[in-house]
CSV table of C-alpha atoms in Angstrom, one decimal:
chain,number,residue,atom,x,y,z
A,167,MET,CA,-1.3,26.8,2.7
A,168,PRO,CA,0.9,24.8,0.3
A,169,LEU,CA,-0.3,21.7,-1.5
A,170,THR,CA,0.0,18.5,0.5
A,171,ILE,CA,0.7,15.0,-0.7
A,172,LEU,CA,-3.0,14.3,-1.1
A,173,ASP,CA,-3.5,17.3,-3.3
A,174,ILE,CA,-0.6,16.4,-5.5
A,175,ALA,CA,-1.8,12.8,-5.7
A,176,LEU,CA,-5.3,13.9,-6.7
A,177,LEU,CA,-3.9,16.2,-9.4
A,178,VAL,CA,-1.6,13.6,-10.8
A,179,ILE,CA,-4.2,10.8,-10.8
A,180,MET,CA,-6.9,13.0,-12.4
A,181,LEU,CA,-4.5,14.3,-15.0
A,182,MET,CA,-3.2,10.8,-15.9
A,183,SER,CA,-6.7,9.4,-16.1
A,184,GLY,CA,-7.8,12.4,-18.2
A,185,LEU,CA,-4.9,12.1,-20.6
A,186,LEU,CA,-5.4,8.3,-21.0
A,187,ALA,CA,-9.1,8.8,-21.7
A,188,MET,CA,-8.3,11.6,-24.1
A,189,VAL,CA,-6.1,9.3,-26.1
A,190,ARG,CA,-8.7,6.6,-26.2
A,191,GLY,CA,-11.7,8.9,-26.6
A,192,LEU,CA,-15.0,9.0,-24.7
A,193,ILE,CA,-16.7,6.3,-26.9
A,194,ARG,CA,-13.9,3.8,-26.3
A,195,GLU,CA,-14.0,4.5,-22.6
A,196,LEU,CA,-17.7,4.0,-22.4
A,197,PHE,CA,-17.6,0.9,-24.6
A,198,SER,CA,-14.9,-0.5,-22.4
A,199,ILE,CA,-17.2,-0.2,-19.3
A,200,GLY,CA,-20.0,-1.7,-21.4
A,201,SER,CA,-17.8,-4.6,-22.4
A,202,TRP,CA,-17.1,-5.5,-18.8
A,203,LEU,CA,-20.8,-5.2,-17.9
A,204,ALA,CA,-21.7,-7.3,-20.9
A,205,ALA,CA,-19.2,-10.0,-20.0
A,206,ALA,CA,-20.4,-10.1,-16.4
A,207,ALA,CA,-24.1,-10.3,-17.6
A,208,ALA,CA,-23.2,-13.1,-20.1
A,209,ALA,CA,-21.4,-15.0,-17.4
A,210,ALA,CA,-24.3,-14.7,-15.0
A,211,VAL,CA,-26.9,-15.6,-17.6
A,212,PHE,CA,-25.2,-18.4,-19.5
A,213,TYR,CA,-23.2,-20.3,-16.8
A,214,PRO,CA,-26.1,-22.6,-15.8
A,215,GLN,CA,-26.4,-23.8,-19.4
A,216,VAL,CA,-22.7,-24.3,-19.9
A,217,LEU,CA,-21.9,-25.8,-16.4
A,218,PRO,CA,-23.1,-29.3,-17.2
A,219,PHE,CA,-20.7,-29.4,-20.2
A,220,THR,CA,-17.8,-28.2,-18.1
A,221,LYS,CA,-18.6,-30.8,-15.4
A,222,GLN,CA,-17.9,-33.6,-17.9
A,223,TYR,CA,-14.3,-32.5,-17.9
A,224,ILE,CA,-13.8,-31.0,-14.4
A,225,GLN,CA,-15.2,-33.1,-11.5
A,226,GLN,CA,-14.8,-30.6,-8.7
A,227,ASP,CA,-17.9,-28.4,-8.5
A,228,SER,CA,-16.3,-25.2,-7.4
A,229,LEU,CA,-13.5,-25.5,-10.0
A,230,ALA,CA,-16.0,-26.3,-12.7
A,231,MET,CA,-18.1,-23.3,-11.9
A,232,ALA,CA,-15.1,-21.0,-11.7
A,233,ALA,CA,-13.9,-22.3,-15.1
A,234,THR,CA,-17.3,-21.9,-16.6
A,235,VAL,CA,-17.9,-18.4,-15.3
A,236,GLY,CA,-14.4,-17.3,-16.1
A,237,GLY,CA,-14.4,-18.8,-19.6
A,238,ILE,CA,-17.8,-17.2,-20.5
A,239,PHE,CA,-16.6,-13.9,-19.1
A,240,LEU,CA,-13.3,-13.8,-20.9
A,241,LEU,CA,-14.8,-15.0,-24.2
A,242,THR,CA,-17.5,-12.4,-24.1
A,243,LEU,CA,-15.1,-9.7,-23.1
A,244,PHE,CA,-12.8,-10.5,-26.0
A,245,VAL,CA,-15.6,-10.6,-28.6
A,246,VAL,CA,-17.2,-7.4,-27.4
A,247,TRP,CA,-13.8,-5.7,-27.1
A,248,ILE,CA,-13.0,-6.5,-30.8
A,249,ILE,CA,-16.4,-5.1,-32.0
A,250,THR,CA,-16.2,-2.0,-29.8
A,251,ALA,CA,-12.6,-1.3,-30.8
A,252,ARG,CA,-13.5,-1.2,-34.4
A,253,ILE,CA,-16.5,1.1,-33.8
A,254,SER,CA,-14.5,3.5,-31.6
A,255,ASP,CA,-11.6,3.6,-34.0
A,256,ALA,CA,-14.0,4.6,-36.8
A,257,ILE,CA,-15.3,7.4,-34.6
A,258,LEU,CA,-11.8,8.6,-33.7
A,259,ASP,CA,-10.9,8.8,-37.3
A,260,SER,CA,-14.1,10.7,-38.2
A,261,ARG,CA,-15.0,14.4,-38.0
A,262,VAL,CA,-16.1,14.0,-34.4
A,263,GLY,CA,-12.8,12.5,-33.3
A,264,ALA,CA,-11.6,15.8,-31.7
A,265,LEU,CA,-14.9,16.1,-29.8
A,266,ASP,CA,-14.7,12.4,-28.7
A,267,ARG,CA,-11.1,13.0,-27.4
A,268,SER,CA,-12.1,16.2,-25.6
A,269,LEU,CA,-15.1,14.6,-23.9
A,270,GLY,CA,-12.8,11.6,-23.1
A,271,PHE,CA,-10.5,14.0,-21.2
A,272,VAL,CA,-13.4,15.3,-19.1
A,273,PHE,CA,-14.6,11.7,-18.5
A,274,GLY,CA,-11.1,10.8,-17.4
A,275,LEU,CA,-10.9,13.6,-15.0
A,276,GLY,CA,-14.1,12.4,-13.4
A,277,ARG,CA,-12.9,8.9,-13.3
A,278,GLY,CA,-9.7,10.0,-11.6
A,279,LEU,CA,-11.7,11.9,-9.0
A,280,ILE,CA,-13.8,8.8,-8.3
A,281,LEU,CA,-10.7,6.6,-8.0
A,282,MET,CA,-9.2,9.1,-5.5
A,283,VAL,CA,-12.5,9.4,-3.6
A,284,VAL,CA,-12.6,5.6,-3.2
A,285,ALA,CA,-9.0,5.5,-2.0
A,286,PHE,CA,-9.8,8.4,0.3
A,287,LEU,CA,-12.8,6.6,1.8
A,288,PHE,CA,-10.7,3.5,2.4
A,289,LEU,CA,-7.8,5.6,4.0
A,290,THR,CA,-10.1,7.5,6.3
A,291,TRP,CA,-11.8,4.3,7.3
A,292,LEU,CA,-8.4,2.7,8.2
A,293,LEU,CA,-7.3,5.8,10.1
A,294,GLU,CA,-10.5,6.2,12.1
A,295,GLY,CA,-10.5,2.8,13.6
A,296,GLN,CA,-12.9,2.2,16.5
A,297,ASP,CA,-12.9,4.3,19.6
A,298,PRO,CA,-12.4,2.2,22.7
A,299,ALA,CA,-15.2,4.1,24.5
A,300,GLN,CA,-17.7,3.0,21.7
A,301,ALA,CA,-16.6,-0.6,21.6
A,302,GLY,CA,-20.1,-2.0,22.0
A,303,ALA,CA,-22.2,0.2,19.8
A,304,ASN,CA,-20.4,1.8,16.9
A,305,PRO,CA,-23.0,3.5,14.7
A,306,ALA,CA,-21.9,4.1,11.1
A,307,PRO,CA,-20.6,7.6,10.7
A,308,THR,CA,-22.9,9.9,8.7
A,309,THR,CA,-20.0,11.6,7.0
A,310,THR,CA,-16.7,10.6,5.4
A,311,CYS,CA,-14.9,13.5,7.1
A,312,ALA,CA,-13.1,12.5,10.3
A,313,GLN,CA,-15.1,12.1,13.4
A,314,ASN,CA,-11.7,12.3,15.2
A,315,PRO,CA,-9.4,14.5,13.1
A,316,SER,CA,-6.5,14.0,15.5
A,317,ARG,CA,-6.1,10.4,14.1
A,318,GLN,CA,-5.4,11.8,10.7
A,319,PRO,CA,-2.0,12.9,9.5
A,320,ALA,CA,-1.6,16.6,8.7
A,321,TRP,CA,-1.1,16.0,5.0
A,322,LEU,CA,-4.6,14.5,4.9
A,323,ARG,CA,-6.4,16.8,7.3
A,324,ASP,CA,-4.8,20.0,6.0
A,325,SER,CA,-5.1,19.3,2.2
A,326,LYS,CA,-7.0,21.7,0.0
A,327,SER,CA,-8.9,18.8,-1.6
A,328,TYR,CA,-10.1,17.4,1.8
A,329,ALA,CA,-13.5,19.1,1.6
A,330,VAL,CA,-14.1,18.0,-2.0
A,331,LEU,CA,-13.1,14.4,-1.3
A,332,CYS,CA,-15.3,14.4,1.8
A,333,SER,CA,-18.4,15.7,0.1
A,334,THR,CA,-17.9,13.5,-3.0
A,335,GLY,CA,-17.4,10.5,-0.7
A,336,ASP,CA,-20.6,11.3,1.2
A,337,TRP,CA,-22.4,11.5,-2.1
A,338,LEU,CA,-21.0,8.2,-3.3
A,339,LYS,CA,-22.0,6.5,0.0
A,340,SER,CA,-25.5,7.9,-0.3
A,341,LEU,CA,-25.9,6.0,-3.6
A,342,LEU,CA,-25.2,2.7,-1.9
A,343,PRO,CA,-28.1,0.5,-0.7
A,344,ASP,CA,-28.9,0.6,3.0
A,345,ASP,CA,-28.4,-3.2,3.4
A,346,PRO,CA,-26.1,-4.5,0.6
A,347,GLU,CA,-25.8,-7.9,2.3
A,348,ALA,CA,-29.6,-8.5,2.1
A,349,MET,CA,-29.6,-7.3,-1.5
A,350,LEU,CA,-26.8,-9.8,-2.4
A,351,LYS,CA,-28.7,-12.6,-0.6
A,352,ASN,CA,-31.8,-11.8,-2.7
A,353,LEU,CA,-29.7,-12.0,-5.9
A,354,LYS,CA,-28.4,-15.5,-4.9
A,355,LYS,CA,-31.8,-16.9,-4.2
A,356,PRO,CA,-32.9,-19.4,-6.8
A,357,LYS,CA,-35.9,-18.3,-8.9
A,358,ASP,CA,-39.0,-20.4,-8.6
């Protein structure tokens, strides 16, 4: 069986992600993720203190909140990025630079796989649709793999990477909370 479009896309995305991460190195890739997390945390923690200052200049509440959160996020991201770039450059120029680049390549391959799995989950969700016979009660499928393979194009269904994408998708979905909506509501509740 020859490679399908899905197989080729998986190989290209994983290779591109791996090469990019190899050039940047594992430490810079991890610091990059950490920078985004730090910026999000700073925005969540500090926006209540900065919001009154912003409201002096922006009267509309939603716009003031967006400007405050966005400003804190971008400022933190920029500052942390400058610090982490200097650290990761020092590591790349050191004796462990080759190891950092090699591990970066492996990290990039994994990141490329995760990106393709997320795209695969979305595509299979779109193609599955809802069966008219189950219009009233549609329980969530227990697996990413097609419940009705006839709805999937041959390039998807017959790909060599189909089983890997299905099992990885199922694993990713198992990591999600059972009720994400309730979890988000709990996060939004004001603390007494």
